[in-house]
XYZ file of C-alpha atoms in Angstrom:
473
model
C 34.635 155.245 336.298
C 35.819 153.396 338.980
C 38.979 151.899 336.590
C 39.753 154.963 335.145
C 40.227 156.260 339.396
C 42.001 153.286 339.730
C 44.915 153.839 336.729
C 44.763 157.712 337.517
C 46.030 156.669 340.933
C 48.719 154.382 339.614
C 49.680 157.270 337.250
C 50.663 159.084 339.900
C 52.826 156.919 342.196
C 54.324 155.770 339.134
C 55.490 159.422 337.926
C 56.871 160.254 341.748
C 58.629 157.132 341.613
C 60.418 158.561 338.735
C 60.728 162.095 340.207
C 62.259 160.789 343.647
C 64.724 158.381 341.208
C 65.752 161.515 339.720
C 66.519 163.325 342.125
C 68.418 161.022 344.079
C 71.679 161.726 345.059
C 74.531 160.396 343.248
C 73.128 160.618 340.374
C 75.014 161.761 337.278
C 74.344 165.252 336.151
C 72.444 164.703 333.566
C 69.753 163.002 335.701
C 70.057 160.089 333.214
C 68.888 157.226 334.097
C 72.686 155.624 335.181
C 72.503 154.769 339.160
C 74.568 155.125 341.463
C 77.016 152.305 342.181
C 75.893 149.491 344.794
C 78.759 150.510 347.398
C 77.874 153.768 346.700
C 73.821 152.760 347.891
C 75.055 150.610 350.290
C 76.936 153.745 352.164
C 73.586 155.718 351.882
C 71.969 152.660 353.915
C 74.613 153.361 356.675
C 73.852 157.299 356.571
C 69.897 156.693 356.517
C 70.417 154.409 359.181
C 72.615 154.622 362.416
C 73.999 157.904 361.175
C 70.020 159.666 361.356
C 69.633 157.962 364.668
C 73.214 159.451 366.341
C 72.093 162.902 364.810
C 68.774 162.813 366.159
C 69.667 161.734 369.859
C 72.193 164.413 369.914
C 70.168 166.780 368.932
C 67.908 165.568 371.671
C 70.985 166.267 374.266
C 71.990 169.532 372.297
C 74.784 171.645 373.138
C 78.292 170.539 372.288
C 77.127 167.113 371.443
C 74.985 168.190 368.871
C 77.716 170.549 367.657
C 79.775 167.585 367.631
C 77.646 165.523 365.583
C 77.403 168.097 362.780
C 80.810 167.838 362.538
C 80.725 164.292 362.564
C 77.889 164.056 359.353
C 80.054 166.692 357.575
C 83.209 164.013 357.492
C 80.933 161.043 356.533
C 79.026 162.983 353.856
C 82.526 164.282 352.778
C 83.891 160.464 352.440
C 80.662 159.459 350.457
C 81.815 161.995 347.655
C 85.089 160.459 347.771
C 83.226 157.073 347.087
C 81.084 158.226 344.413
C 84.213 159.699 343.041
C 85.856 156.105 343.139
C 82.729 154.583 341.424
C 83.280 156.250 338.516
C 86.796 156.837 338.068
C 90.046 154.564 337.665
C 92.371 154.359 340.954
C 94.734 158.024 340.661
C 98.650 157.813 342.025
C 99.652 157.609 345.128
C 100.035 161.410 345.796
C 97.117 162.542 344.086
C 95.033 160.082 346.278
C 96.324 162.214 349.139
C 94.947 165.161 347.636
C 91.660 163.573 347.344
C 91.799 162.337 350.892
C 93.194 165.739 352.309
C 89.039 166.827 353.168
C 88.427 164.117 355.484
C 91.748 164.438 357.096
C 91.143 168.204 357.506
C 87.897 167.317 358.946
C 88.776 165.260 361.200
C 90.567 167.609 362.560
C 88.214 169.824 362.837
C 86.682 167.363 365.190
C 89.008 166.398 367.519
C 90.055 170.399 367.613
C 86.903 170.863 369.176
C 87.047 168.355 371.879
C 90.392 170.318 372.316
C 89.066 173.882 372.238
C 86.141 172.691 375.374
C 87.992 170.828 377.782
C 86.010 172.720 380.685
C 83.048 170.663 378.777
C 80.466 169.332 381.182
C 80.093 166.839 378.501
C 84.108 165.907 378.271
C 83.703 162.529 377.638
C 80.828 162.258 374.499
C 83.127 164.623 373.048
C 86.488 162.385 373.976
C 84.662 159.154 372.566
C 83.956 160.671 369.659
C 87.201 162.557 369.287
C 89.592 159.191 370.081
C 87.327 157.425 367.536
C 86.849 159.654 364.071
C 90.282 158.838 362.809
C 88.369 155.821 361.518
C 87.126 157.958 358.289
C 90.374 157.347 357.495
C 90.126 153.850 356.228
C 90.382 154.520 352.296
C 94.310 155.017 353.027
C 94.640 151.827 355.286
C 95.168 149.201 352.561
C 95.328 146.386 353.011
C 93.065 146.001 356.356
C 90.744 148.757 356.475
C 88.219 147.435 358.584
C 91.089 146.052 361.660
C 91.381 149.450 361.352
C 88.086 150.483 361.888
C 87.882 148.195 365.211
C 91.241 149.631 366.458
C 89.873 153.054 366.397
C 86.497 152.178 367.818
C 88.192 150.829 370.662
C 89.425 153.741 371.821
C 86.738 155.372 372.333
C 85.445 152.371 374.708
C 87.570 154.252 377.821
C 84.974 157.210 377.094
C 81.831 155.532 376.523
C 82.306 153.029 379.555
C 82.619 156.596 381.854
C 79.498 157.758 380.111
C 77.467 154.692 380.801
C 78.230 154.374 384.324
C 77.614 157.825 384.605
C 74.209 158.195 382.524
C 72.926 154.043 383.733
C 70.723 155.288 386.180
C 70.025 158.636 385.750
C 69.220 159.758 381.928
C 68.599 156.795 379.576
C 69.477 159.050 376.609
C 72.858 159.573 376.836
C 72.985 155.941 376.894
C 71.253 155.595 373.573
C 73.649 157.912 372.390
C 76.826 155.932 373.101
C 74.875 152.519 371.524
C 73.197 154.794 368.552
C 77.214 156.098 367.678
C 79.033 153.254 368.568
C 76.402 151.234 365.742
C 78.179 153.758 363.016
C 81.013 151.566 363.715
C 79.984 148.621 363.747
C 78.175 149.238 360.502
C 80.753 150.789 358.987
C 83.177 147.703 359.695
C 80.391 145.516 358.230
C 80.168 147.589 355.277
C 84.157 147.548 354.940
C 84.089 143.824 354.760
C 81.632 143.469 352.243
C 82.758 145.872 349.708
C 86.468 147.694 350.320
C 87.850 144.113 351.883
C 91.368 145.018 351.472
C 91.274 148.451 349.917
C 88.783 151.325 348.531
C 87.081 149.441 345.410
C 87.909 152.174 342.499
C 86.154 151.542 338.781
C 87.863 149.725 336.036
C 87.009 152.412 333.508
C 86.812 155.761 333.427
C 89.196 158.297 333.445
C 91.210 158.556 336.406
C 90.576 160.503 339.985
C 93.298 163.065 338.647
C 91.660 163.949 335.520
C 88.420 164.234 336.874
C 89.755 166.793 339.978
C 91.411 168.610 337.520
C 88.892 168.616 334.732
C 88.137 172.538 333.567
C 84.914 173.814 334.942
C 82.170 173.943 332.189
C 81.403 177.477 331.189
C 77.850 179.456 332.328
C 75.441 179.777 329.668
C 75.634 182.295 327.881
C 78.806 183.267 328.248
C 81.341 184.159 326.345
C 84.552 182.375 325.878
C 87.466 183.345 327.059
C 89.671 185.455 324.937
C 92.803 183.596 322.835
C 96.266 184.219 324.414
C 98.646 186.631 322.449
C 100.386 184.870 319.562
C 103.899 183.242 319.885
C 106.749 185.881 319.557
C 107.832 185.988 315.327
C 111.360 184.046 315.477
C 114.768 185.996 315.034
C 115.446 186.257 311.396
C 119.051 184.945 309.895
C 121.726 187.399 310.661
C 124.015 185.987 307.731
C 123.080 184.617 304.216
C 123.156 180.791 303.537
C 126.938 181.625 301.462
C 128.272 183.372 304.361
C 128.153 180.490 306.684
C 129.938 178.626 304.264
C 132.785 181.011 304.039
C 133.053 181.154 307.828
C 132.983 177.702 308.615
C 135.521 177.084 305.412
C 137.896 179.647 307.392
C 137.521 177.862 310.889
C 138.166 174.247 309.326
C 141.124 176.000 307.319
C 142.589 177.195 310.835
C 142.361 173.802 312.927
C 143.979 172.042 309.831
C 146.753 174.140 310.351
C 148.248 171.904 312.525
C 151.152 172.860 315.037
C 151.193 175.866 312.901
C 148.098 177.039 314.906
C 149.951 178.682 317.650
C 152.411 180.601 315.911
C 150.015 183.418 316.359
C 150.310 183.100 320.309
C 152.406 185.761 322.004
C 155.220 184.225 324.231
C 155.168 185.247 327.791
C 158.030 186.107 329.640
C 158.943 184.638 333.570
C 158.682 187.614 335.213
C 154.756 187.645 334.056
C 154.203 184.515 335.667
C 152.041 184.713 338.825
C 153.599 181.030 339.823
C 157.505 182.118 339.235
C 156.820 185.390 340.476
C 154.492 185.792 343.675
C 154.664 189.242 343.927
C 152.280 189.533 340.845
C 149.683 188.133 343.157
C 149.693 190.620 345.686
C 149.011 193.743 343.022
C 145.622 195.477 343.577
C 143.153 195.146 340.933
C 140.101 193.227 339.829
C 141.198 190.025 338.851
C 137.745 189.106 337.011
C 137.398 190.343 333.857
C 133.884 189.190 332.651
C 130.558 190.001 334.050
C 129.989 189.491 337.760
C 127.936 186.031 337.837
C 123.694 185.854 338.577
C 123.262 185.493 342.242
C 119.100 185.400 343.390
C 117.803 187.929 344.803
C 117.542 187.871 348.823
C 113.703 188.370 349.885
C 113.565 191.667 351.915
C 112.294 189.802 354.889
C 115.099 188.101 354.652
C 117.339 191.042 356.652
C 114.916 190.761 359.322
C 113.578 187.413 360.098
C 109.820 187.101 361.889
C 110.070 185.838 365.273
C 108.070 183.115 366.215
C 105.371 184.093 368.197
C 105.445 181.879 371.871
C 102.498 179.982 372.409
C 99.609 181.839 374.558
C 100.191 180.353 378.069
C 97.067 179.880 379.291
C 96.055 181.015 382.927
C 96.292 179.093 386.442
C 93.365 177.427 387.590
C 92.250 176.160 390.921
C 88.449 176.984 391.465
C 84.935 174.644 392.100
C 82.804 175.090 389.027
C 79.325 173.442 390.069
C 80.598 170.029 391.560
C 83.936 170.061 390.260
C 87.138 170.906 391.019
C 88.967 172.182 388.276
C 93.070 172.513 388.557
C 94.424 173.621 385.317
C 97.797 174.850 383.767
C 99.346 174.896 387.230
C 103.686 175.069 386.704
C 106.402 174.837 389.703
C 103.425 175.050 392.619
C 104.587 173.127 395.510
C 101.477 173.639 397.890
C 98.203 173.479 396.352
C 95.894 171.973 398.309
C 91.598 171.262 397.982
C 90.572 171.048 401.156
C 86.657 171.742 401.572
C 85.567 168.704 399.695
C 82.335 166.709 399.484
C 81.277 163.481 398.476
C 79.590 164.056 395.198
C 82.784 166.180 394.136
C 85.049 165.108 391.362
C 88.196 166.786 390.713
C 89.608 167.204 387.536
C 93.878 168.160 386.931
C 94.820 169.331 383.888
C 98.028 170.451 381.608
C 100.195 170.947 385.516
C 103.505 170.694 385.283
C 106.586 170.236 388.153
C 103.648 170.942 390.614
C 102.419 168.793 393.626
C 98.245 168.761 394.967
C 97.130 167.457 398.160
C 93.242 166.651 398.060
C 91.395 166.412 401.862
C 88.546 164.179 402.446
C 86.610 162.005 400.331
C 85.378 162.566 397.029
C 83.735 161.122 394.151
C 86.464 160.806 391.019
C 90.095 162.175 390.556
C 90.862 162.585 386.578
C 94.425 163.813 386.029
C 95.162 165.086 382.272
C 98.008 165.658 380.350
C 100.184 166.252 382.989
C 104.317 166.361 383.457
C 106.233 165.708 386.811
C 103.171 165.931 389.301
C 102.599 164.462 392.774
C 99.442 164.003 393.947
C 97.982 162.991 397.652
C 94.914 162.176 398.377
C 92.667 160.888 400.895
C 89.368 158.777 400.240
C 87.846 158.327 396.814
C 84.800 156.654 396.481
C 84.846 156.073 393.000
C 88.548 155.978 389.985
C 91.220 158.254 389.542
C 92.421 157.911 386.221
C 95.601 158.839 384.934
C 95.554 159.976 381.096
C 98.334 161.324 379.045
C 100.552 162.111 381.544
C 104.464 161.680 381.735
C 106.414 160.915 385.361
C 103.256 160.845 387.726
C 103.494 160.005 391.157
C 100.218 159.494 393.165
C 100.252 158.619 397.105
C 96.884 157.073 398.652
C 96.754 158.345 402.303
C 93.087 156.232 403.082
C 90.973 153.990 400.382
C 90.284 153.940 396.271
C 89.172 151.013 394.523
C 90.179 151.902 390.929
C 93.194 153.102 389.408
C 93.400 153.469 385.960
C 96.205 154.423 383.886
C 96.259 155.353 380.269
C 98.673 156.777 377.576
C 101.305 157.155 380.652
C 105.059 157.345 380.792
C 106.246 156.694 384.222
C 103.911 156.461 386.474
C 104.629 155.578 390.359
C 101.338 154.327 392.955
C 101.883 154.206 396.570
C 99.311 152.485 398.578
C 98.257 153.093 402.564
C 97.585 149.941 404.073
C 93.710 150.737 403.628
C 93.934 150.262 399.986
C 95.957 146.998 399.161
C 92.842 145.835 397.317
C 92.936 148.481 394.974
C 92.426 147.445 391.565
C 94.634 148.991 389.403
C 94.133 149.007 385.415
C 96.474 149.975 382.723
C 96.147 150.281 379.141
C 99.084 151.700 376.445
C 101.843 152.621 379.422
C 104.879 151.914 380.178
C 107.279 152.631 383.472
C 104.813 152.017 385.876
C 105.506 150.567 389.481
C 103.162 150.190 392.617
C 104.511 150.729 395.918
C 103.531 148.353 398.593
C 103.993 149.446 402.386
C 105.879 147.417 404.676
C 105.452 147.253 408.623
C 108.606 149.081 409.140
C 106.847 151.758 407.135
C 109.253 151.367 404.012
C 107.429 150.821 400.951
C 108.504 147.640 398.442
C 108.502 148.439 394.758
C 106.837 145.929 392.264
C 106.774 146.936 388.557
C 103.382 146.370 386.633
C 103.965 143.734 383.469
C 103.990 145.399 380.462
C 105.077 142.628 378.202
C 102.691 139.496 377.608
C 102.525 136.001 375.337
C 99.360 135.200 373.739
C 99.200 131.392 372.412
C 96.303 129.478 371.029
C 95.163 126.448 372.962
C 92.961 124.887 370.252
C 89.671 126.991 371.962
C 91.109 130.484 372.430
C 93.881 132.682 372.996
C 95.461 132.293 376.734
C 97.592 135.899 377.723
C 100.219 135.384 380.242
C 103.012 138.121 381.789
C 106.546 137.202 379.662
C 109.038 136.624 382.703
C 111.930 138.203 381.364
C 114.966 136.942 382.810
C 118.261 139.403 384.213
């Protein structure tokens, strides 16, 4: 009794084995007993793995994170059928691989629309990190280094998740798990790269190709009926002359050219004063001078008469108002005196999309982020901890009393002037050009010093040793 229990019991695992195998996904439709390529198993590893862990700790932190992350799973899910579809198919042309990559590339930018869309965000930077980041599902088209690419794009979003670890260190321990649980997708993904796509997405050697499968005919439903033949081919236009007529006809025309000079006896003779080039007054008649039928010209649309106008873009309102702890100065154009005055310590401010405007900021406060900005001048007092400069074209920022950090990012032009307070500032910059600190002097003129945005790198036999390129003239 006891070994008939016993086999029973193996029965069973045995047949859920077998049901779990079959419904697996990538499986073919058929549920036959053909896997799922190793790449293809490989990928689900990273998705069962890092992938769960990122979704579940931003679930844990909900709101637009978690939104976020949905997003995210959508474009990774959406490569893996792009995989499976190069598992089982021969490698398509070049522009019908962009049709088959056009989903990711719409969804990621779905993503980084949404960091767009909720800039006002108390969560700004999980959704910048992620944003600056997701271009990496595009990897498939970056033959032949996919994985460099990989690591370029996951360094981008190191700006973001260094903010939200020095934020989150000390006070919630989950948002810290969060930036090592979605910076591991990376990492994994990079690993995964090297061992299977090395220098390209691995397609199959048989099959038919990615084309033919995308455009393969749906199969019809059960049960119902095919669809209807087309009308036949119009009859063809029956012989207007017998086969002994042609003859005769082309006899007659063959008879004529062999005429010779003799030809153009026929030919009327016509006088000078019919000539339009002897006589010019024959061009100056009235009349239609064409004689055959007016030639096919296409249609003109009927919008054509009166063209859409293009619609401006929505100008978004002027900001300058403390939400919770921070001050919030948005869309701000040709304003010459704003000023924040009634400040606190534990304040950050936070500039954004002002243009041809200048801000003067009074006492001390925490941060100073300025975003996307065009010809702005900002003064400030104290700040205790950066102000970063992102996106941002001709910048000029004036310390009146002491900062540590400046940091500079994505800039064109940017000018620094330091108070004598803050000659120890440390000032980092990252993918800018035209920048130059201002030093004071004791005349109270200020000495301009460009920061180096040219360097050498050369091996020493141990590492690589980066030095400023003097450039000489």
């Amino acid at each position: 009794m006891t070994d008939m229990q016993s086999l029973v019991e193996r029965l069973e695992k045995a047949v859920g084995r077998l049901e779990a195998a079959s419904q697996s996904p990538g499986m073919y439709g058929d549920g036959s007993s053909k896997g799922i390529a190793e790449y293809v198993q490989a990928f689900d590893t990273l998705l069962a793995g890092p992938v769960v862990e990122y979704m579940k700790i931003s679930k844990d932190i909900g709101g637009d994170v978690q939104k976020h992350a949905e997003m995210v799973h959508t474009g990774l899910t959406t490569e893996r059928v792009l995989l499976v579809t190069a598992s089982q198919c021969q490698q398509p042309s070049a522009n019908n691989f962009s049709t088959l990559l056009k989903p990711i590339s719409e969804q990621i930018q779905v993503v980084q629309n949404f960091r767009e869309k909720n800039r006002g965000s108390k969560l700004f930077n999980h959704l910048s990190a992620v944003s600056e980041s997701i271009p990496a599902l595009g990897w498939m088209a970056m033959a032949p280094k996919p994985g460099p690419y990989v690591k370029e794009m996951t360094d981008a979003a190191m700006f973001y998740t260094n903010r939200i670890l020095k934020e989150y260190k000390d006070v919630d321990k989950k948002h810290v798990d969060w930036v090592k649980a979605y910076l591991s997708i990376w990492a994994e993904l990079q690993a995964y790269i090297k061992e299977h796509h090395t220098t390209g997405l691995t397609w199959s050697k048989t099959g038919p190709t990615a084309k033919e499968v995308g455009n393969a005919p749906a199969a019809p439903r059960t049960g119902a009926a095919p669809p209807p033949p087309g009308p036949p081919p119009p009859p063809a236009p029956g012989p207007t002359h017998s086969g002994s007529d042609d003859s005769v006809s082309r006899s007659a025309l063959f008879a004529q050219i062999n005429q010779g000079e003799g030809i153009t006896s026929a030919l009327k003779h016509v006088p000078d004063d019919m000539k339009t080039h002897k006589n010019p007054g024959l061009k100056n008649q009235s009349g239609p001078v064409r004689t055959g039928p007016k030639p096919f010209t296409a249609p003109k649309p009927a919008c054509a008469a009166n063209p859409p106008k293009k619609s401006s873009p929505k100008k978004e309102p002027a900001m300058l108002e403390l939400e919770g702890k921070k001050w919030r100065v948005e869309n701000q154009e040709k304003a010459s005196n704003l000023v924040i005055s009634d400040t606190e310590l534990k304040q950050v401010a936070y500039i954004y999309n002002c243009m041809n405007s200048t801000l003067q900021i009074k006492g001390k406060i925490n941060s100073i982020t300025v975003d996307n900005c065009k010809k702005l001048g900002l003064v400030f007092d104290d700040v205790v901890g950066i102000v970063e400069i992102i996106n941002c074209r001709d910048i000029k920022v004036q310390v009146m009393g002491k900062v540590p950090t400046i940091s500079i990012n994505k800039t064109d032009g940017c000018h620094v002037y330091l108070s004598k307070s803050s000659l120890d500032c440390e000032i980092v910059s990252a993918k800018s050009s035209e920048m130059n600190v201002l030093v004071p002097t004791e005349s109270g003129d200020f000495n301009e010093f460009p920061i180096p945005e040219q360097f050498k790198s050369l091996w020493n036999g141990q590492k690589l040793v980066t030095s400023v390129t003097e450039i000489a003239g």
